[in-house]
Amino acid sequence: ANKRTMMSATVARRAQRSLSLLAKRALSTPAAAPSRQAPSAKALAVAEFDSEYVQNQAHLEGEKSEIQKYQEQMNAIDRHAVFAVTTPLPDPVLPENKSEIAALDSAHKNQIPLTPEGHEKIVVIKQEQAKWPGQSPLGKEQAWV
């Protein structure tokens, strides 16, 4: 127990010392970074390199066929798609009265399937009798040898 209290006291002293050092460092740092009026040479070199890249990309985009552009648009939507509509559909024209919007929704008509005569389709699911239980032992496996 004495060893444990000595360790905790040592840890507490180290923590106190590191906190005081952090407080001194925080006060000695400048409040704001110096502002630069002109861009650095590195920033100018990077901008020049990027401008060449952007010009080349624009040239390559102009050289692409319509099929290549369509393929890239489809891949952006879903990379496994074979066909997709890449242009967004326009917003539908809705009635002024918001209560009439529910009458326009035809999704409820597809919830109950109908027969060709127009009657509601009734589905009967029949479960056949299993040939034998899958995990039960066979007759010859029931007796220990």
Short mmCIF file of the C-alpha atoms (twelve columns), coordinates in Angstrom:
data_MODEL
# 
_entry.id   MODEL 
# 
loop_
_atom_site.group_PDB 
_atom_site.id 
_atom_site.type_symbol 
_atom_site.label_atom_id 
_atom_site.label_alt_id 
_atom_site.label_comp_id 
_atom_site.label_asym_id 
_atom_site.label_seq_id 
_atom_site.Cartn_x 
_atom_site.Cartn_y 
_atom_site.Cartn_z 
_atom_site.pdbx_PDB_model_num 
ATOM 1   C CA . ALA A 1   0.000   0.000   0.000   1 
ATOM 2   C CA . ASN A 2   2.914   2.340   0.843   1 
ATOM 3   C CA . LYS A 3   4.471   1.741   -2.591  1 
ATOM 4   C CA . ARG A 4   1.166   2.537   -4.281  1 
ATOM 5   C CA . THR A 5   0.760   5.870   -2.446  1 
ATOM 6   C CA . MET A 6   4.337   6.841   -3.332  1 
ATOM 7   C CA . MET A 7   3.622   6.122   -7.018  1 
ATOM 8   C CA . SER A 8   0.402   8.144   -6.982  1 
ATOM 9   C CA . ALA A 9   2.219   11.063  -5.292  1 
ATOM 10  C CA . THR A 10  4.943   10.913  -7.968  1 
ATOM 11  C CA . VAL A 11  2.343   10.870  -10.735 1 
ATOM 12  C CA . ALA A 12  0.538   13.826  -9.142  1 
ATOM 13  C CA . ARG A 13  3.796   15.852  -8.916  1 
ATOM 14  C CA . ARG A 14  4.624   15.123  -12.567 1 
ATOM 15  C CA . ALA A 15  1.152   16.147  -13.660 1 
ATOM 16  C CA . GLN A 16  1.362   19.373  -11.653 1 
ATOM 17  C CA . ARG A 17  4.780   20.164  -13.144 1 
ATOM 18  C CA . SER A 18  3.595   19.516  -16.730 1 
ATOM 19  C CA . LEU A 19  0.540   21.735  -16.181 1 
ATOM 20  C CA . SER A 20  2.692   24.611  -14.965 1 
ATOM 21  C CA . LEU A 21  5.002   24.211  -17.986 1 
ATOM 22  C CA . LEU A 22  2.009   24.234  -20.339 1 
ATOM 23  C CA . ALA A 23  0.679   27.400  -18.722 1 
ATOM 24  C CA . LYS A 24  4.057   29.148  -19.164 1 
ATOM 25  C CA . ARG A 25  4.302   28.065  -22.812 1 
ATOM 26  C CA . ALA A 26  0.774   29.220  -23.589 1 
ATOM 27  C CA . LEU A 27  1.561   32.714  -22.283 1 
ATOM 28  C CA . SER A 28  4.855   32.977  -24.163 1 
ATOM 29  C CA . THR A 29  3.395   32.196  -27.617 1 
ATOM 30  C CA . PRO A 30  2.341   35.136  -29.793 1 
ATOM 31  C CA . ALA A 31  -1.377  35.928  -29.864 1 
ATOM 32  C CA . ALA A 32  -1.694  36.029  -33.659 1 
ATOM 33  C CA . ALA A 33  0.433   34.639  -36.442 1 
ATOM 34  C CA . PRO A 34  2.207   37.235  -38.568 1 
ATOM 35  C CA . SER A 35  0.229   38.048  -41.705 1 
ATOM 36  C CA . ARG A 36  1.888   37.874  -45.113 1 
ATOM 37  C CA . GLN A 37  1.121   40.462  -47.771 1 
ATOM 38  C CA . ALA A 38  2.429   38.631  -50.863 1 
ATOM 39  C CA . PRO A 39  2.106   34.884  -51.576 1 
ATOM 40  C CA . SER A 40  5.190   32.758  -50.963 1 
ATOM 41  C CA . ALA A 41  7.362   31.334  -53.713 1 
ATOM 42  C CA . LYS A 42  6.090   27.853  -52.927 1 
ATOM 43  C CA . ALA A 43  2.469   28.983  -53.263 1 
ATOM 44  C CA . LEU A 44  3.261   30.620  -56.611 1 
ATOM 45  C CA . ALA A 45  4.992   27.450  -57.888 1 
ATOM 46  C CA . VAL A 46  2.073   25.263  -56.801 1 
ATOM 47  C CA . ALA A 47  -0.442  27.616  -58.447 1 
ATOM 48  C CA . GLU A 48  1.557   27.574  -61.696 1 
ATOM 49  C CA . PHE A 49  1.729   23.770  -61.666 1 
ATOM 50  C CA . ASP A 50  -1.999  23.509  -60.910 1 
ATOM 51  C CA . SER A 51  -2.900  25.897  -63.746 1 
ATOM 52  C CA . GLU A 52  -1.125  23.628  -66.256 1 
ATOM 53  C CA . TYR A 53  -3.007  20.635  -64.840 1 
ATOM 54  C CA . VAL A 54  -6.370  22.424  -65.028 1 
ATOM 55  C CA . GLN A 55  -5.732  23.457  -68.637 1 
ATOM 56  C CA . ASN A 56  -4.833  19.864  -69.570 1 
ATOM 57  C CA . GLN A 57  -7.939  18.526  -67.811 1 
ATOM 58  C CA . ALA A 58  -10.146 21.030  -69.661 1 
ATOM 59  C CA . HIS A 59  -8.582  19.961  -72.968 1 
ATOM 60  C CA . LEU A 60  -9.148  16.267  -72.175 1 
ATOM 61  C CA . GLU A 61  -12.771 16.927  -71.156 1 
ATOM 62  C CA . GLY A 62  -13.348 18.611  -74.527 1 
ATOM 63  C CA . GLU A 63  -11.937 15.582  -76.364 1 
ATOM 64  C CA . LYS A 64  -14.318 13.080  -74.713 1 
ATOM 65  C CA . SER A 65  -17.231 11.692  -76.686 1 
ATOM 66  C CA . GLU A 66  -20.801 11.877  -75.444 1 
ATOM 67  C CA . ILE A 67  -20.684 8.170   -74.587 1 
ATOM 68  C CA . GLN A 68  -17.629 8.631   -72.365 1 
ATOM 69  C CA . LYS A 69  -19.265 11.571  -70.581 1 
ATOM 70  C CA . TYR A 70  -22.455 9.549   -70.048 1 
ATOM 71  C CA . GLN A 71  -20.419 6.602   -68.728 1 
ATOM 72  C CA . GLU A 72  -18.663 8.837   -66.181 1 
ATOM 73  C CA . GLN A 73  -21.974 10.338  -65.047 1 
ATOM 74  C CA . MET A 74  -23.407 6.842   -64.568 1 
ATOM 75  C CA . ASN A 75  -20.344 5.699   -62.633 1 
ATOM 76  C CA . ALA A 76  -20.758 8.696   -60.327 1 
ATOM 77  C CA . ILE A 77  -24.325 7.544   -59.542 1 
ATOM 78  C CA . ASP A 78  -23.650 3.795   -59.319 1 
ATOM 79  C CA . ARG A 79  -20.566 2.054   -60.652 1 
ATOM 80  C CA . HIS A 80  -22.533 -1.185  -61.288 1 
ATOM 81  C CA . ALA A 81  -25.285 0.518   -63.313 1 
ATOM 82  C CA . VAL A 82  -25.825 -0.463  -66.932 1 
ATOM 83  C CA . PHE A 83  -28.386 2.258   -67.664 1 
ATOM 84  C CA . ALA A 84  -29.447 5.273   -65.631 1 
ATOM 85  C CA . VAL A 85  -31.112 8.621   -66.107 1 
ATOM 86  C CA . THR A 86  -28.372 11.107  -65.326 1 
ATOM 87  C CA . THR A 87  -30.408 14.284  -65.703 1 
ATOM 88  C CA . PRO A 88  -32.648 15.036  -62.719 1 
ATOM 89  C CA . LEU A 89  -36.379 15.031  -63.317 1 
ATOM 90  C CA . PRO A 90  -38.159 18.379  -63.108 1 
ATOM 91  C CA . ASP A 91  -40.305 19.101  -60.072 1 
ATOM 92  C CA . PRO A 92  -43.914 17.993  -60.571 1 
ATOM 93  C CA . VAL A 93  -46.731 20.524  -60.820 1 
ATOM 94  C CA . LEU A 94  -48.695 20.220  -57.570 1 
ATOM 95  C CA . PRO A 95  -52.167 21.552  -56.806 1 
ATOM 96  C CA . GLU A 96  -52.567 24.668  -54.667 1 
ATOM 97  C CA . ASN A 97  -54.634 22.821  -52.040 1 
ATOM 98  C CA . LYS A 98  -52.254 20.547  -50.108 1 
ATOM 99  C CA . SER A 99  -55.044 18.124  -49.161 1 
ATOM 100 C CA . GLU A 100 -55.438 17.162  -52.830 1 
ATOM 101 C CA . ILE A 101 -51.880 15.801  -53.001 1 
ATOM 102 C CA . ALA A 102 -52.903 12.578  -51.227 1 
ATOM 103 C CA . ALA A 103 -55.424 11.881  -54.008 1 
ATOM 104 C CA . LEU A 104 -52.615 12.073  -56.592 1 
ATOM 105 C CA . ASP A 105 -50.558 9.352   -54.871 1 
ATOM 106 C CA . SER A 106 -51.398 6.054   -56.561 1 
ATOM 107 C CA . ALA A 107 -49.105 3.905   -54.397 1 
ATOM 108 C CA . HIS A 108 -52.035 2.596   -52.339 1 
ATOM 109 C CA . LYS A 109 -53.528 0.997   -55.463 1 
ATOM 110 C CA . ASN A 110 -50.602 -1.410  -55.811 1 
ATOM 111 C CA . GLN A 111 -50.661 -2.742  -52.259 1 
ATOM 112 C CA . ILE A 112 -53.442 -5.275  -52.834 1 
ATOM 113 C CA . PRO A 113 -52.832 -7.344  -55.984 1 
ATOM 114 C CA . LEU A 114 -55.846 -7.844  -58.224 1 
ATOM 115 C CA . THR A 115 -56.826 -10.723 -60.476 1 
ATOM 116 C CA . PRO A 116 -57.319 -10.059 -64.209 1 
ATOM 117 C CA . GLU A 117 -61.061 -9.814  -63.473 1 
ATOM 118 C CA . GLY A 118 -60.429 -6.999  -60.981 1 
ATOM 119 C CA . HIS A 119 -61.058 -8.937  -57.750 1 
ATOM 120 C CA . GLU A 120 -58.640 -8.945  -54.871 1 
ATOM 121 C CA . LYS A 121 -56.152 -11.768 -55.196 1 
ATOM 122 C CA . ILE A 122 -56.134 -14.212 -52.299 1 
ATOM 123 C CA . VAL A 123 -52.885 -16.021 -51.742 1 
ATOM 124 C CA . VAL A 124 -52.902 -19.390 -49.980 1 
ATOM 125 C CA . ILE A 125 -49.559 -20.702 -48.806 1 
ATOM 126 C CA . LYS A 126 -49.422 -24.464 -48.320 1 
ATOM 127 C CA . GLN A 127 -46.545 -25.991 -46.452 1 
ATOM 128 C CA . GLU A 128 -45.701 -29.476 -47.608 1 
ATOM 129 C CA . GLN A 129 -44.891 -32.172 -45.094 1 
ATOM 130 C CA . ALA A 130 -41.149 -32.539 -44.638 1 
ATOM 131 C CA . LYS A 131 -39.586 -35.712 -46.004 1 
ATOM 132 C CA . TRP A 132 -37.911 -36.350 -42.671 1 
ATOM 133 C CA . PRO A 133 -36.552 -34.125 -39.976 1 
ATOM 134 C CA . GLY A 134 -33.146 -32.915 -41.057 1 
ATOM 135 C CA . GLN A 135 -31.329 -33.184 -37.734 1 
ATOM 136 C CA . SER A 136 -32.893 -36.357 -36.388 1 
ATOM 137 C CA . PRO A 137 -30.776 -39.513 -36.544 1 
ATOM 138 C CA . LEU A 138 -31.703 -42.241 -38.971 1 
ATOM 139 C CA . GLY A 139 -32.884 -45.644 -37.717 1 
ATOM 140 C CA . LYS A 140 -29.439 -47.250 -37.891 1 
ATOM 141 C CA . GLU A 141 -27.862 -44.279 -36.057 1 
ATOM 142 C CA . GLN A 142 -30.186 -44.397 -33.052 1 
ATOM 143 C CA . ALA A 143 -28.500 -47.330 -31.308 1 
ATOM 144 C CA . TRP A 144 -25.049 -47.038 -29.715 1 
ATOM 145 C CA . VAL A 145 -22.560 -49.702 -30.765 1 
# 
